[in-house]
XYZ file of C-alpha atoms in Angstrom:
362
model
C 223.710 -56.120 -12.378
C 223.511 -54.952 -8.833
C 225.123 -56.908 -6.298
C 223.240 -59.210 -3.569
C 220.713 -57.204 -1.812
C 221.245 -59.121 1.869
C 218.962 -57.228 4.327
C 220.165 -55.449 7.375
C 219.698 -58.620 9.600
C 221.859 -60.631 7.440
C 224.602 -57.774 6.941
C 224.506 -57.816 10.831
C 226.240 -61.071 10.724
C 229.129 -59.926 8.465
C 230.938 -57.754 10.775
C 233.600 -55.191 9.532
C 235.808 -55.497 12.514
C 238.873 -57.669 11.954
C 238.188 -61.540 12.962
C 240.747 -63.626 14.972
C 242.208 -66.474 13.019
C 240.034 -69.245 15.344
C 238.699 -73.127 14.811
C 235.526 -72.080 12.296
C 238.322 -69.531 10.441
C 240.749 -72.484 9.957
C 237.948 -74.828 9.269
C 236.372 -73.067 6.828
C 239.778 -72.433 4.807
C 240.177 -76.022 5.068
C 236.629 -76.617 3.509
C 237.659 -74.428 0.430
C 240.755 -76.137 -0.129
C 238.805 -79.735 -0.271
C 236.085 -78.145 -2.612
C 239.012 -77.064 -4.829
C 240.332 -80.351 -5.282
C 236.547 -81.899 -6.551
C 236.610 -83.075 -9.941
C 233.640 -84.965 -10.561
C 235.047 -86.821 -13.839
C 238.022 -87.964 -12.114
C 235.564 -89.314 -9.244
C 233.602 -91.067 -11.773
C 236.549 -92.645 -13.205
C 238.331 -93.800 -10.349
C 235.126 -94.970 -8.676
C 233.790 -96.942 -12.141
C 237.288 -98.662 -12.446
C 236.170 -100.823 -9.119
C 232.528 -101.923 -10.639
C 232.413 -105.486 -11.377
C 232.496 -107.420 -14.914
C 235.241 -104.568 -15.820
C 236.734 -107.454 -17.929
C 235.723 -109.014 -21.121
C 233.174 -108.183 -23.914
C 230.570 -106.929 -21.407
C 233.367 -104.402 -19.975
C 234.063 -103.410 -23.721
C 230.819 -102.688 -24.135
C 229.771 -100.837 -21.036
C 232.885 -98.715 -21.607
C 231.912 -97.649 -25.211
C 228.562 -97.152 -24.416
C 228.236 -96.075 -20.866
C 231.690 -95.336 -18.829
C 233.584 -93.382 -21.222
C 230.805 -90.893 -22.870
C 229.943 -90.356 -19.085
C 233.276 -89.748 -17.852
C 234.055 -87.078 -20.644
C 230.592 -85.495 -19.738
C 231.108 -85.350 -16.346
C 234.967 -83.984 -16.646
C 233.658 -81.029 -18.127
C 233.790 -77.445 -16.451
C 230.879 -76.641 -14.149
C 230.389 -74.247 -11.204
C 229.786 -77.065 -8.615
C 227.090 -74.950 -7.122
C 225.772 -77.942 -5.537
C 228.381 -79.536 -3.963
C 229.232 -75.996 -2.380
C 225.330 -75.845 -1.096
C 225.923 -79.189 0.290
C 229.385 -78.027 2.016
C 227.523 -75.051 3.408
C 224.706 -77.049 4.824
C 227.461 -79.190 6.620
C 229.440 -76.042 8.090
C 225.896 -74.151 8.994
C 225.288 -76.868 11.399
C 229.060 -76.909 12.550
C 229.535 -80.340 11.368
C 232.924 -82.105 12.592
C 235.819 -82.525 9.972
C 234.488 -82.213 6.220
C 231.839 -83.760 4.197
C 233.718 -86.776 2.071
C 234.189 -86.022 -1.815
C 231.371 -88.536 -2.342
C 228.910 -86.930 -0.329
C 229.501 -82.985 -2.008
C 229.667 -84.529 -5.360
C 226.383 -86.866 -4.966
C 223.978 -84.094 -5.900
C 226.206 -83.107 -8.996
C 225.620 -86.550 -10.264
C 222.084 -85.882 -10.063
C 222.036 -82.613 -11.698
C 224.428 -84.308 -14.376
C 221.741 -86.874 -15.106
C 218.966 -84.174 -15.054
C 221.077 -81.821 -17.924
C 221.445 -84.983 -20.504
C 217.861 -85.846 -20.095
C 216.939 -81.690 -20.503
C 219.321 -81.829 -23.272
C 217.615 -84.795 -25.040
C 214.234 -83.235 -24.491
C 214.758 -79.736 -25.872
C 216.834 -81.269 -28.897
C 219.758 -79.012 -27.374
C 223.011 -79.096 -29.685
C 225.784 -77.973 -26.651
C 226.252 -78.558 -22.839
C 229.238 -76.859 -20.836
C 231.377 -76.220 -24.030
C 230.805 -79.629 -26.041
C 228.052 -81.266 -27.711
C 225.146 -82.787 -25.775
C 225.749 -85.898 -24.711
C 222.928 -87.343 -26.992
C 224.801 -85.378 -29.860
C 227.866 -87.975 -29.593
C 226.193 -91.067 -28.592
C 222.622 -91.150 -29.581
C 219.519 -90.359 -27.560
C 219.075 -94.029 -26.370
C 222.186 -94.513 -24.883
C 222.117 -90.805 -23.502
C 218.904 -91.893 -22.046
C 220.448 -94.666 -20.501
C 223.605 -93.167 -18.934
C 221.264 -90.721 -17.345
C 218.963 -93.072 -15.859
C 222.146 -95.151 -14.498
C 223.229 -91.402 -12.883
C 219.946 -91.320 -11.311
C 220.426 -94.381 -9.663
C 224.280 -94.552 -8.858
C 224.173 -91.832 -5.559
C 222.343 -94.814 -3.589
C 225.158 -97.155 -3.992
C 227.552 -94.245 -3.031
C 225.318 -93.565 0.034
C 225.529 -97.008 1.230
C 229.262 -96.811 1.083
C 229.156 -93.758 3.391
C 230.264 -94.001 7.134
C 227.382 -92.635 8.224
C 224.862 -94.103 11.234
C 222.113 -96.079 9.592
C 219.319 -93.912 10.731
C 221.139 -91.155 8.629
C 221.813 -92.949 5.428
C 217.924 -94.127 5.569
C 216.805 -90.343 6.011
C 219.178 -89.245 3.544
C 217.739 -91.714 0.858
C 214.392 -90.280 1.458
C 215.151 -87.506 0.794
C 217.186 -88.118 -2.160
C 213.667 -89.925 -3.572
C 211.733 -87.087 -2.662
C 213.596 -84.813 -4.639
C 214.084 -86.744 -7.632
C 210.146 -86.977 -7.476
C 209.987 -83.410 -7.252
C 212.280 -82.251 -9.816
C 210.334 -84.577 -12.548
C 207.037 -83.118 -11.655
C 208.765 -79.710 -11.930
C 210.313 -81.230 -15.422
C 206.605 -82.184 -16.227
C 205.414 -78.553 -15.950
C 208.322 -77.380 -17.967
C 207.444 -79.781 -21.023
C 203.399 -80.104 -20.100
C 202.477 -76.762 -21.565
C 203.278 -73.681 -23.945
C 202.883 -70.427 -22.622
C 200.196 -69.221 -25.111
C 197.885 -71.825 -24.190
C 198.104 -71.208 -20.413
C 195.368 -68.270 -19.056
C 197.097 -65.267 -18.107
C 196.333 -65.325 -14.628
C 197.657 -68.945 -14.304
C 201.239 -68.110 -15.842
C 202.696 -66.784 -12.788
C 201.505 -69.580 -10.218
C 202.643 -72.229 -12.625
C 205.663 -70.706 -13.273
C 206.590 -70.166 -9.149
C 205.700 -74.159 -8.543
C 207.631 -75.243 -11.955
C 210.760 -73.264 -10.523
C 210.393 -74.615 -7.210
C 209.828 -78.368 -8.024
C 212.672 -78.172 -10.961
C 214.938 -76.445 -9.417
C 214.318 -75.416 -5.726
C 213.787 -79.085 -4.588
C 217.630 -80.042 -5.752
C 219.154 -76.968 -4.136
C 216.988 -77.848 -0.928
C 218.230 -81.360 -0.907
C 222.135 -80.002 -1.059
C 221.752 -77.872 1.818
C 219.307 -80.439 3.445
C 221.594 -83.097 2.776
C 224.829 -81.806 3.744
C 222.935 -80.822 7.433
C 221.435 -84.453 7.891
C 224.932 -86.000 7.269
C 226.603 -83.705 9.964
C 224.552 -84.731 12.479
C 222.533 -81.704 12.270
C 218.665 -81.809 14.004
C 215.389 -82.284 12.189
C 214.457 -79.093 12.770
C 217.797 -77.335 11.582
C 217.752 -79.703 8.524
C 213.982 -78.619 7.558
C 215.676 -74.669 8.091
C 218.232 -75.304 5.934
C 216.068 -77.160 3.065
C 213.956 -74.072 3.020
C 216.746 -71.941 2.612
C 218.240 -74.219 -0.084
C 214.878 -73.873 -2.003
C 214.670 -70.343 -1.876
C 218.099 -70.027 -3.020
C 217.263 -72.236 -5.769
C 214.070 -70.303 -6.963
C 215.905 -67.069 -6.963
C 219.305 -68.598 -8.989
C 216.318 -69.850 -11.476
C 214.775 -66.504 -11.537
C 218.149 -64.728 -12.552
C 218.670 -67.295 -15.053
C 215.543 -67.146 -16.820
C 215.229 -63.282 -16.736
C 218.964 -62.266 -17.521
C 218.319 -64.896 -20.715
C 216.790 -62.043 -22.649
C 219.553 -60.033 -22.292
C 221.916 -59.577 -25.107
C 224.565 -61.463 -23.600
C 222.509 -64.507 -23.268
C 220.479 -64.384 -26.356
C 221.058 -68.105 -27.333
C 219.340 -69.491 -24.037
C 216.508 -66.778 -24.884
C 216.153 -68.219 -28.298
C 215.737 -71.565 -27.119
C 213.084 -71.057 -24.518
C 210.873 -69.003 -27.040
C 211.109 -71.526 -29.567
C 209.722 -73.822 -27.226
C 207.213 -71.531 -25.466
C 208.410 -72.340 -22.028
C 206.907 -71.278 -19.133
C 210.098 -69.048 -17.404
C 210.054 -66.112 -15.033
C 210.351 -63.713 -18.097
C 206.319 -65.025 -19.090
C 205.445 -64.703 -15.339
C 206.377 -61.373 -15.114
C 204.959 -60.253 -18.216
C 201.795 -61.534 -17.272
C 201.491 -59.723 -14.285
C 202.741 -56.540 -15.621
C 200.954 -56.476 -19.083
C 197.148 -55.652 -19.801
C 195.143 -58.604 -21.716
C 195.777 -57.104 -25.029
C 199.616 -56.377 -24.840
C 200.065 -59.814 -23.466
C 197.604 -61.406 -26.059
C 200.297 -60.048 -28.378
C 203.403 -61.443 -26.881
C 202.089 -64.876 -27.001
C 201.003 -64.625 -30.632
C 204.510 -63.405 -31.575
C 205.639 -66.516 -29.359
C 203.807 -68.756 -31.236
C 205.237 -67.433 -34.316
C 208.660 -68.084 -33.311
C 207.874 -71.666 -32.670
C 206.924 -71.739 -36.750
C 210.344 -70.377 -37.395
C 209.726 -66.703 -36.962
C 212.521 -64.380 -35.677
C 212.460 -64.382 -32.139
C 214.399 -61.488 -31.285
C 212.394 -59.055 -31.803
C 210.014 -60.420 -28.916
C 213.223 -61.054 -27.003
C 213.590 -57.475 -27.022
C 210.304 -56.416 -26.399
C 210.489 -59.359 -23.101
C 213.636 -57.669 -21.837
C 212.024 -54.396 -21.451
C 209.289 -55.572 -19.905
C 211.581 -57.170 -17.130
C 213.685 -54.132 -16.754
C 215.248 -53.172 -13.501
C 212.004 -54.031 -11.624
C 211.969 -57.815 -12.633
C 215.323 -58.228 -11.447
C 214.872 -56.903 -8.278
C 212.502 -59.726 -7.670
C 215.331 -62.023 -8.101
C 217.390 -59.989 -5.755
C 214.625 -59.863 -3.277
C 213.999 -63.698 -3.230
C 217.617 -64.261 -2.744
C 217.567 -61.581 0.288
C 214.814 -63.305 1.935
C 216.847 -66.412 1.880
C 219.507 -64.963 3.798
C 217.233 -63.544 6.435
C 216.192 -67.025 7.345
C 219.634 -67.706 8.167
C 220.271 -64.186 10.104
C 216.999 -65.511 12.310
C 218.960 -68.441 13.238
C 221.325 -69.515 15.397
C 223.659 -70.474 13.201
C 228.091 -70.753 13.086
C 228.391 -66.760 12.059
C 231.901 -67.804 9.867
C 229.682 -70.317 7.957
C 226.632 -67.839 7.242
C 229.485 -65.251 6.413
C 230.685 -67.592 3.814
C 227.718 -68.950 2.143
C 226.369 -65.415 1.845
C 229.673 -64.599 0.159
C 229.524 -67.451 -1.965
C 225.520 -66.344 -3.008
C 226.820 -62.792 -4.056
C 229.109 -64.003 -6.356
C 226.962 -66.502 -8.110
C 224.778 -63.539 -8.556
C 227.175 -61.212 -9.910
C 228.077 -64.007 -12.405
C 224.825 -63.528 -14.062
C 225.165 -59.685 -14.481
């Protein structure tokens, strides 16, 4: 897969001449060190130990059915993408110091809750190198644990040393993002691709991706900028940037799933008839007869037929042109930053980070 297709305007902000080590560079190194120390599982265990009622029989039940399973699940390795995006949002408005661990991990907590629910709804077996949580403790307990995680960030937010107006606005952003993410999930669960008219697939996939993925990444950059004291205009800009990054990465996730290295993900999507970016591209590039043939094969997969032949067909349709669309979407996100008066070192760091994320898909 080719490297991040950052536009010329974005690249112009990343000069090849040597840079003096100034305050921004020192802050960038300090921020990187802080992110390297992030450990969601350890953070969870520390904070849970401070909750009331840890003693007695109730505490034992909570440990067994809620706290211990979540601590184990949250300790599994992850990219911490959302924590990194929040940190970038903070730095892109030239925030003083560094965001707290609790703030950086807040969107990771929300994302972890969504993964637990996704796995229940998809009947998934594994997540992040281990069994899906509902396979370990049952769907009822796993769902309760996920719901608990959705609400916990509001308590964490109240404890943060932010002005009351920022805390109030941050809570509003979190609530709006959760509502949008659940609407996006409804689009994902509510239809099977073969039930949709061919002309409707692209618009549904775009909206589903924007709501389910883009709104959470928008929350990350927006929350970082807001907490750092960014103006409403800057927060709105960085939320648009975060949303576009999320959509682009979802495109890459969907489109590379039909490649041999990630066939397990493709098989899951095909068996459930999920409306993904693969189907969006197929609907736009195939004639009616070809598309009907593909959806009939997909319907057969749901009935137990081998999904690998249709996976190969879809991979041919996606091709380099399909992947190029994802690269272009990510490049347009970079244009949003290049066209604004933002700290150059912070812009350079976020674009470097995104380029590395993109390479990870190839």
